[in-house]
Amino acid sequence: MNNEVIRTIDSIQVSLNAGGMNTINIILALVMYGVALGIKPGIFVEVFKKPKSVLLGMLCQLVLLPAFTCLLASLLIGWISPMMGLGMILVAACPGGNISNFMTSLAKGNVELSVSLTAISTALAVLLTPFNFWLWGSLFLHNAAVSASIPTLVIPLWDVFKTIFILLGIPLVLGILTSRYLPKLAQTLKKPLQWFSIIIFIAMVVLSFSSNIHAFLISVKYIFTVVLVHNLLALGIGFGVGTIANVPFRDRRTLTIETGIQNSGLGLALMLGTSLFAGFPPHGGMLVITAWWGIWHIISGLTVATLFNRSRNNG
């Protein structure tokens, strides 16, 4: 990628007032609440009777994806900016995406396993998202030998912890309680909230970048390529680990989708609503990578789920 395009991408800025940021936070909390409506304590009992696939899912999401993303971003230096690389790592550090359960159901995968992985990775995100981003982000910046204009990566732990706890932790608990004590209400709300969250998230991304549409159109093919390669890596990790470990094909489908669908909405909320990047230069590269992930993984998830759905291998 030429330097002019890199500068164009990194110059993209999204500024939201308090009302706009609150809207994103409310949407993200509703998304998580909708996911949690499908979580019942009994699901964990059944899944943990055979914990192999759960442990493999945690390995893929929490260890392998951030590590291989750091490696990929390091290999792409010269073709991407440091800020775009950090955007890739931020996405990889986020927990599983809110639509992965729906995609798993469409793919005829193990829905119970999918729900369990989403719940566990979301609960652990309070600690592991900032840790993984700091660890692999710092290593990436070191490997990339970036200029002194990029400051040392410092994570405001309390700020990030508070944001993740409010946006993910509280809705998760409320959703599980609703499912447990108000099952009819949970069943009524679950699907409408899933579709609502997808449509609203896309609308928010489009509106946020509307003032930078010219810069986005100039650089969209590069952004598309980076996110495509990164997403293929994530999907490949899930499918590859499941294949090597010889888990049932239903579980393999779930591992593929769970690793390939990331909660990039949380990444946007952390960038726009915390002091995570105070002192950094314009971080348009991070914003566009994270935002485009949120749109692209819907497309790739539906594609992969459809292919799995049509597969004759249902073992």
Tab-separated table of N, CA and C in Angstrom, residues 184-296:
chain	number	residue	atom	x	y	z
A	184	LYS	N	-40.981	-16.687	29.053
A	184	LYS	CA	-41.833	-16.283	27.933
A	184	LYS	C	-41.397	-14.937	27.367
A	185	LEU	N	-41.073	-14.017	28.257
A	185	LEU	CA	-40.580	-12.707	27.816
A	185	LEU	C	-39.251	-12.858	27.083
A	186	ALA	N	-38.374	-13.697	27.609
A	186	ALA	CA	-37.073	-13.924	26.977
A	186	ALA	C	-37.241	-14.486	25.570
A	187	GLN	N	-38.156	-15.434	25.396
A	187	GLN	CA	-38.381	-16.042	24.089
A	187	GLN	C	-38.951	-15.027	23.106
A	188	THR	N	-39.812	-14.143	23.608
A	188	THR	CA	-40.425	-13.118	22.752
A	188	THR	C	-39.405	-12.090	22.280
A	189	LEU	N	-38.478	-11.716	23.160
A	189	LEU	CA	-37.527	-10.634	22.855
A	189	LEU	C	-36.294	-11.094	22.089
A	190	LYS	N	-35.945	-12.376	22.189
A	190	LYS	CA	-34.633	-12.841	21.722
A	190	LYS	C	-34.374	-12.547	20.244
A	191	LYS	N	-35.226	-13.020	19.359
A	191	LYS	CA	-34.979	-12.843	17.924
A	191	LYS	C	-35.107	-11.391	17.466
A	192	PRO	N	-36.150	-10.650	17.902
A	192	PRO	CA	-36.219	-9.233	17.501
A	192	PRO	C	-34.978	-8.437	17.901
A	193	LEU	N	-34.425	-8.703	19.084
A	193	LEU	CA	-33.234	-7.981	19.533
A	193	LEU	C	-32.019	-8.345	18.690
A	194	GLN	N	-31.915	-9.608	18.238
A	194	GLN	CA	-30.792	-10.007	17.393
A	194	GLN	C	-30.804	-9.230	16.082
A	195	TRP	N	-31.951	-9.191	15.409
A	195	TRP	CA	-32.033	-8.477	14.133
A	195	TRP	C	-31.909	-6.972	14.329
A	196	PHE	N	-32.502	-6.473	15.397
A	196	PHE	CA	-32.400	-5.045	15.705
A	196	PHE	C	-30.944	-4.632	15.870
A	197	SER	N	-30.177	-5.463	16.582
A	197	SER	CA	-28.781	-5.128	16.858
A	197	SER	C	-27.952	-5.099	15.584
A	198	ILE	N	-28.204	-6.046	14.671
A	198	ILE	CA	-27.458	-6.086	13.408
A	198	ILE	C	-27.744	-4.842	12.579
A	199	ILE	N	-29.025	-4.504	12.427
A	199	ILE	CA	-29.415	-3.358	11.598
A	199	ILE	C	-28.909	-2.050	12.191
A	200	ILE	N	-29.083	-1.882	13.500
A	200	ILE	CA	-28.671	-0.637	14.148
A	200	ILE	C	-27.155	-0.473	14.116
A	201	PHE	N	-26.409	-1.589	14.309
A	201	PHE	CA	-24.951	-1.484	14.291
A	201	PHE	C	-24.471	-1.003	12.928
A	202	ILE	N	-25.004	-1.575	11.855
A	202	ILE	CA	-24.608	-1.156	10.508
A	202	ILE	C	-24.955	0.318	10.294
A	203	ALA	N	-26.149	0.719	10.740
A	203	ALA	CA	-26.565	2.116	10.580
A	203	ALA	C	-25.640	3.061	11.337
A	204	MET	N	-25.229	2.669	12.547
A	204	MET	CA	-24.335	3.512	13.341
A	204	MET	C	-22.969	3.657	12.674
A	205	VAL	N	-22.454	2.569	12.094
A	205	VAL	CA	-21.163	2.637	11.406
A	205	VAL	C	-21.254	3.580	10.217
A	206	VAL	N	-22.310	3.442	9.431
A	206	VAL	CA	-22.481	4.297	8.250
A	206	VAL	C	-22.592	5.761	8.653
A	207	LEU	N	-23.400	6.060	9.658
A	207	LEU	CA	-23.574	7.439	10.096
A	207	LEU	C	-22.286	8.016	10.684
A	208	SER	N	-21.543	7.192	11.416
A	208	SER	CA	-20.312	7.664	12.051
A	208	SER	C	-19.270	8.080	11.020
A	209	PHE	N	-19.240	7.355	9.894
A	209	PHE	CA	-18.219	7.629	8.889
A	209	PHE	C	-18.736	8.476	7.722
A	210	SER	N	-19.968	8.949	7.815
A	210	SER	CA	-20.556	9.688	6.704
A	210	SER	C	-19.777	10.954	6.369
A	211	SER	N	-19.183	11.582	7.379
A	211	SER	CA	-18.418	12.808	7.130
A	211	SER	C	-17.040	12.524	6.549
A	212	ASN	N	-16.665	11.236	6.507
A	212	ASN	CA	-15.361	10.859	5.955
A	212	ASN	C	-15.528	9.948	4.740
A	213	ILE	N	-16.679	10.088	4.057
A	213	ILE	CA	-17.006	9.140	2.996
A	213	ILE	C	-15.979	9.163	1.856
A	214	HIS	N	-15.452	10.337	1.528
A	214	HIS	CA	-14.483	10.431	0.429
A	214	HIS	C	-13.212	9.649	0.764
A	215	ALA	N	-12.689	9.859	1.983
A	215	ALA	CA	-11.477	9.146	2.398
A	215	ALA	C	-11.739	7.641	2.469
A	216	PHE	N	-12.929	7.280	2.915
A	216	PHE	CA	-13.256	5.858	3.029
A	216	PHE	C	-13.320	5.204	1.654
A	217	LEU	N	-13.924	5.874	0.684
A	217	LEU	CA	-14.042	5.305	-0.658
A	217	LEU	C	-12.671	5.137	-1.318
A	218	ILE	N	-11.759	6.057	-1.038
A	218	ILE	CA	-10.408	5.956	-1.601
A	218	ILE	C	-9.700	4.715	-1.075
A	219	SER	N	-9.915	4.402	0.177
A	219	SER	CA	-9.140	3.350	0.838
A	219	SER	C	-9.898	2.046	1.062
A	220	VAL	N	-11.165	1.979	0.613
A	220	VAL	CA	-12.010	0.838	0.977
A	220	VAL	C	-11.451	-0.492	0.499
A	221	LYS	N	-10.829	-0.529	-0.682
A	221	LYS	CA	-10.335	-1.819	-1.183
A	221	LYS	C	-9.193	-2.356	-0.325
A	222	TYR	N	-8.387	-1.439	0.262
A	222	TYR	CA	-7.301	-1.872	1.139
A	222	TYR	C	-7.855	-2.359	2.474
A	223	ILE	N	-8.814	-1.610	2.989
A	223	ILE	CA	-9.445	-2.007	4.253
A	223	ILE	C	-10.138	-3.354	4.088
A	224	PHE	N	-10.865	-3.496	2.980
A	224	PHE	CA	-11.559	-4.750	2.694
A	224	PHE	C	-10.578	-5.919	2.654
A	225	THR	N	-9.443	-5.735	1.997
A	225	THR	CA	-8.459	-6.813	1.864
A	225	THR	C	-7.877	-7.209	3.216
A	226	VAL	N	-7.513	-6.216	4.029
A	226	VAL	CA	-6.925	-6.501	5.344
A	226	VAL	C	-7.915	-7.260	6.225
A	227	VAL	N	-9.152	-6.785	6.278
A	227	VAL	CA	-10.160	-7.436	7.116
A	227	VAL	C	-10.490	-8.825	6.582
A	228	LEU	N	-10.537	-8.973	5.256
A	228	LEU	CA	-10.804	-10.286	4.649
A	228	LEU	C	-9.744	-11.299	5.060
A	229	VAL	N	-8.469	-10.923	4.927
A	229	VAL	CA	-7.370	-11.826	5.292
A	229	VAL	C	-7.418	-12.162	6.782
A	230	HIS	N	-7.650	-11.141	7.601
A	230	HIS	CA	-7.703	-11.339	9.052
A	230	HIS	C	-8.864	-12.257	9.430
A	231	ASN	N	-10.023	-12.032	8.823
A	231	ASN	CA	-11.190	-12.852	9.133
A	231	ASN	C	-10.999	-14.298	8.666
A	232	LEU	N	-10.370	-14.485	7.505
A	232	LEU	CA	-10.067	-15.838	7.033
A	232	LEU	C	-9.116	-16.546	7.999
A	233	LEU	N	-8.165	-15.796	8.546
A	233	LEU	CA	-7.253	-16.359	9.548
A	233	LEU	C	-8.051	-16.836	10.762
A	234	ALA	N	-8.976	-16.003	11.245
A	234	ALA	CA	-9.776	-16.359	12.424
A	234	ALA	C	-10.621	-17.608	12.164
A	235	LEU	N	-11.308	-17.623	11.027
A	235	LEU	CA	-12.126	-18.784	10.671
A	235	LEU	C	-11.261	-20.035	10.533
A	236	GLY	N	-10.082	-19.855	9.923
A	236	GLY	CA	-9.167	-20.980	9.724
A	236	GLY	C	-8.642	-21.548	11.036
A	237	ILE	N	-8.383	-20.671	12.014
A	237	ILE	CA	-7.912	-21.133	13.326
A	237	ILE	C	-8.969	-22.031	13.964
A	238	GLY	N	-10.217	-21.577	13.959
A	238	GLY	CA	-11.295	-22.358	14.572
A	238	GLY	C	-11.487	-23.701	13.890
A	239	PHE	N	-11.536	-23.691	12.563
A	239	PHE	CA	-11.758	-24.936	11.826
A	239	PHE	C	-10.537	-25.851	11.938
A	240	GLY	N	-9.352	-25.255	11.865
A	240	GLY	CA	-8.126	-26.053	11.924
A	240	GLY	C	-7.938	-26.736	13.262
A	241	VAL	N	-8.161	-25.995	14.346
A	241	VAL	CA	-8.015	-26.582	15.676
A	241	VAL	C	-9.048	-27.681	15.888
A	242	GLY	N	-10.289	-27.437	15.451
A	242	GLY	CA	-11.329	-28.447	15.577
A	242	GLY	C	-11.010	-29.709	14.790
A	243	THR	N	-10.407	-29.529	13.613
A	243	THR	CA	-10.045	-30.669	12.768
A	243	THR	C	-8.895	-31.463	13.376
A	244	ILE	N	-7.866	-30.742	13.812
A	244	ILE	CA	-6.708	-31.409	14.420
A	244	ILE	C	-7.111	-32.172	15.675
A	245	ALA	N	-8.006	-31.583	16.462
A	245	ALA	CA	-8.445	-32.223	17.709
A	245	ALA	C	-9.509	-33.298	17.472
A	246	ASN	N	-9.977	-33.390	16.223
A	246	ASN	CA	-10.933	-34.423	15.829
A	246	ASN	C	-12.223	-34.381	16.666
A	247	VAL	N	-12.743	-33.169	16.846
A	247	VAL	CA	-14.023	-33.042	17.549
A	247	VAL	C	-15.154	-33.314	16.559
A	248	PRO	N	-16.368	-33.615	17.029
A	248	PRO	CA	-17.495	-33.831	16.113
A	248	PRO	C	-17.674	-32.656	15.166
A	249	PHE	N	-18.192	-32.926	13.968
A	249	PHE	CA	-18.273	-31.869	12.968
A	249	PHE	C	-19.173	-30.719	13.417
A	250	ARG	N	-20.220	-31.012	14.206
A	250	ARG	CA	-21.080	-29.946	14.732
A	250	ARG	C	-20.261	-28.991	15.601
A	251	ASP	N	-19.368	-29.529	16.412
A	251	ASP	CA	-18.512	-28.693	17.259
A	251	ASP	C	-17.496	-27.935	16.409
A	252	ARG	N	-17.017	-28.573	15.342
A	252	ARG	CA	-16.042	-27.922	14.460
A	252	ARG	C	-16.662	-26.684	13.797
A	253	ARG	N	-17.902	-26.815	13.404
A	253	ARG	CA	-18.613	-25.668	12.822
A	253	ARG	C	-18.717	-24.530	13.841
A	254	THR	N	-19.039	-24.901	15.052
A	254	THR	CA	-19.183	-23.898	16.110
A	254	THR	C	-17.863	-23.204	16.402
A	255	LEU	N	-16.780	-23.958	16.499
A	255	LEU	CA	-15.463	-23.374	16.755
A	255	LEU	C	-15.072	-22.410	15.639
A	256	THR	N	-15.393	-22.779	14.399
A	256	THR	CA	-15.088	-21.917	13.258
A	256	THR	C	-15.810	-20.586	13.365
A	257	ILE	N	-17.106	-20.645	13.622
A	257	ILE	CA	-17.918	-19.424	13.674
A	257	ILE	C	-17.596	-18.593	14.908
A	258	GLU	N	-17.426	-19.242	16.048
A	258	GLU	CA	-17.129	-18.502	17.274
A	258	GLU	C	-15.798	-17.757	17.176
A	259	THR	N	-14.815	-18.354	16.518
A	259	THR	CA	-13.513	-17.694	16.388
A	259	THR	C	-13.544	-16.613	15.315
A	260	GLY	N	-14.392	-16.789	14.313
A	260	GLY	CA	-14.450	-15.838	13.202
A	260	GLY	C	-15.399	-14.684	13.400
A	261	ILE	N	-16.237	-14.738	14.431
A	261	ILE	CA	-17.187	-13.654	14.720
A	261	ILE	C	-16.751	-12.969	16.010
A	262	GLN	N	-16.320	-11.728	15.906
A	262	GLN	CA	-15.805	-10.991	17.070
A	262	GLN	C	-16.698	-9.808	17.419
A	263	ASN	N	-16.728	-9.466	18.685
A	263	ASN	CA	-17.546	-8.343	19.161
A	263	ASN	C	-16.826	-7.019	18.882
A	264	SER	N	-16.797	-6.659	17.606
A	264	SER	CA	-16.088	-5.435	17.225
A	264	SER	C	-16.809	-4.188	17.731
A	265	GLY	N	-18.101	-4.320	18.043
A	265	GLY	CA	-18.816	-3.184	18.626
A	265	GLY	C	-18.199	-2.755	19.943
A	266	LEU	N	-17.724	-3.736	20.722
A	266	LEU	CA	-17.028	-3.407	21.968
A	266	LEU	C	-15.743	-2.646	21.662
A	267	GLY	N	-15.033	-3.054	20.613
A	267	GLY	CA	-13.812	-2.348	20.225
A	267	GLY	C	-14.081	-0.891	19.907
A	268	LEU	N	-15.161	-0.635	19.169
A	268	LEU	CA	-15.524	0.752	18.859
A	268	LEU	C	-15.867	1.526	20.121
A	269	ALA	N	-16.600	0.887	21.026
A	269	ALA	CA	-16.977	1.561	22.271
A	269	ALA	C	-15.749	1.902	23.103
A	270	LEU	N	-14.761	1.006	23.117
A	270	LEU	CA	-13.534	1.267	23.878
A	270	LEU	C	-12.739	2.408	23.255
A	271	MET	N	-12.720	2.473	21.934
A	271	MET	CA	-11.969	3.547	21.270
A	271	MET	C	-12.636	4.905	21.443
A	272	LEU	N	-13.952	4.917	21.311
A	272	LEU	CA	-14.664	6.197	21.307
A	272	LEU	C	-15.125	6.644	22.681
A	273	GLY	N	-15.200	5.713	23.642
A	273	GLY	CA	-15.784	6.052	24.932
A	273	GLY	C	-14.859	5.976	26.120
A	274	THR	N	-13.582	5.632	25.907
A	274	THR	CA	-12.629	5.575	27.014
A	274	THR	C	-11.381	6.374	26.656
A	275	SER	N	-10.459	6.433	27.597
A	275	SER	CA	-9.191	7.132	27.349
A	275	SER	C	-8.119	6.156	26.874
A	276	LEU	N	-8.559	5.057	26.241
A	276	LEU	CA	-7.635	4.010	25.805
A	276	LEU	C	-6.558	4.555	24.886
A	277	PHE	N	-6.907	5.539	24.064
A	277	PHE	CA	-5.943	6.035	23.085
A	277	PHE	C	-5.636	7.508	23.271
A	278	ALA	N	-5.727	7.975	24.498
A	278	ALA	CA	-5.355	9.358	24.788
A	278	ALA	C	-3.881	9.565	24.462
A	279	GLY	N	-3.572	10.603	23.735
A	279	GLY	CA	-2.181	10.896	23.398
A	279	GLY	C	-1.716	10.268	22.105
A	280	PHE	N	-2.518	9.355	21.533
A	280	PHE	CA	-2.132	8.752	20.266
A	280	PHE	C	-2.409	9.720	19.126
A	281	PRO	N	-1.742	9.533	18.004
A	281	PRO	CA	-2.056	10.326	16.814
A	281	PRO	C	-3.436	9.913	16.295
A	282	PRO	N	-3.967	10.589	15.275
A	282	PRO	CA	-5.276	10.194	14.741
A	282	PRO	C	-5.315	8.686	14.483
A	283	HIS	N	-6.332	8.020	15.008
A	283	HIS	CA	-6.349	6.564	14.892
A	283	HIS	C	-7.432	6.072	13.948
A	284	GLY	N	-7.549	6.737	12.797
A	284	GLY	CA	-8.521	6.321	11.784
A	284	GLY	C	-8.305	4.896	11.344
A	285	GLY	N	-7.040	4.458	11.284
A	285	GLY	CA	-6.755	3.084	10.885
A	285	GLY	C	-7.409	2.081	11.809
A	286	MET	N	-7.388	2.341	13.084
A	286	MET	CA	-8.028	1.460	14.060
A	286	MET	C	-9.536	1.486	13.901
A	287	LEU	N	-10.077	2.683	13.713
A	287	LEU	CA	-11.525	2.831	13.607
A	287	LEU	C	-12.088	2.096	12.400
A	288	VAL	N	-11.455	2.292	11.236
A	288	VAL	CA	-12.019	1.694	10.030
A	288	VAL	C	-11.866	0.178	10.029
A	289	ILE	N	-10.754	-0.336	10.554
A	289	ILE	CA	-10.576	-1.786	10.638
A	289	ILE	C	-11.639	-2.390	11.557
A	290	THR	N	-11.828	-1.784	12.720
A	290	THR	CA	-12.793	-2.306	13.691
A	290	THR	C	-14.220	-2.180	13.177
A	291	ALA	N	-14.555	-1.039	12.589
A	291	ALA	CA	-15.913	-0.820	12.082
A	291	ALA	C	-16.226	-1.751	10.916
A	292	TRP	N	-15.272	-1.908	9.986
A	292	TRP	CA	-15.522	-2.766	8.835
A	292	TRP	C	-15.621	-4.228	9.253
A	293	TRP	N	-14.870	-4.617	10.280
A	293	TRP	CA	-15.006	-5.967	10.833
A	293	TRP	C	-16.454	-6.219	11.230
A	294	GLY	N	-17.079	-5.222	11.891
A	294	GLY	CA	-18.443	-5.376	12.363
A	294	GLY	C	-19.429	-5.641	11.248
A	295	ILE	N	-19.151	-5.087	10.062
A	295	ILE	CA	-20.022	-5.328	8.909
A	295	ILE	C	-19.624	-6.614	8.188
A	296	TRP	N	-18.321	-6.784	7.975
A	296	TRP	CA	-17.850	-7.918	7.181
A	296	TRP	C	-18.125	-9.259	7.846
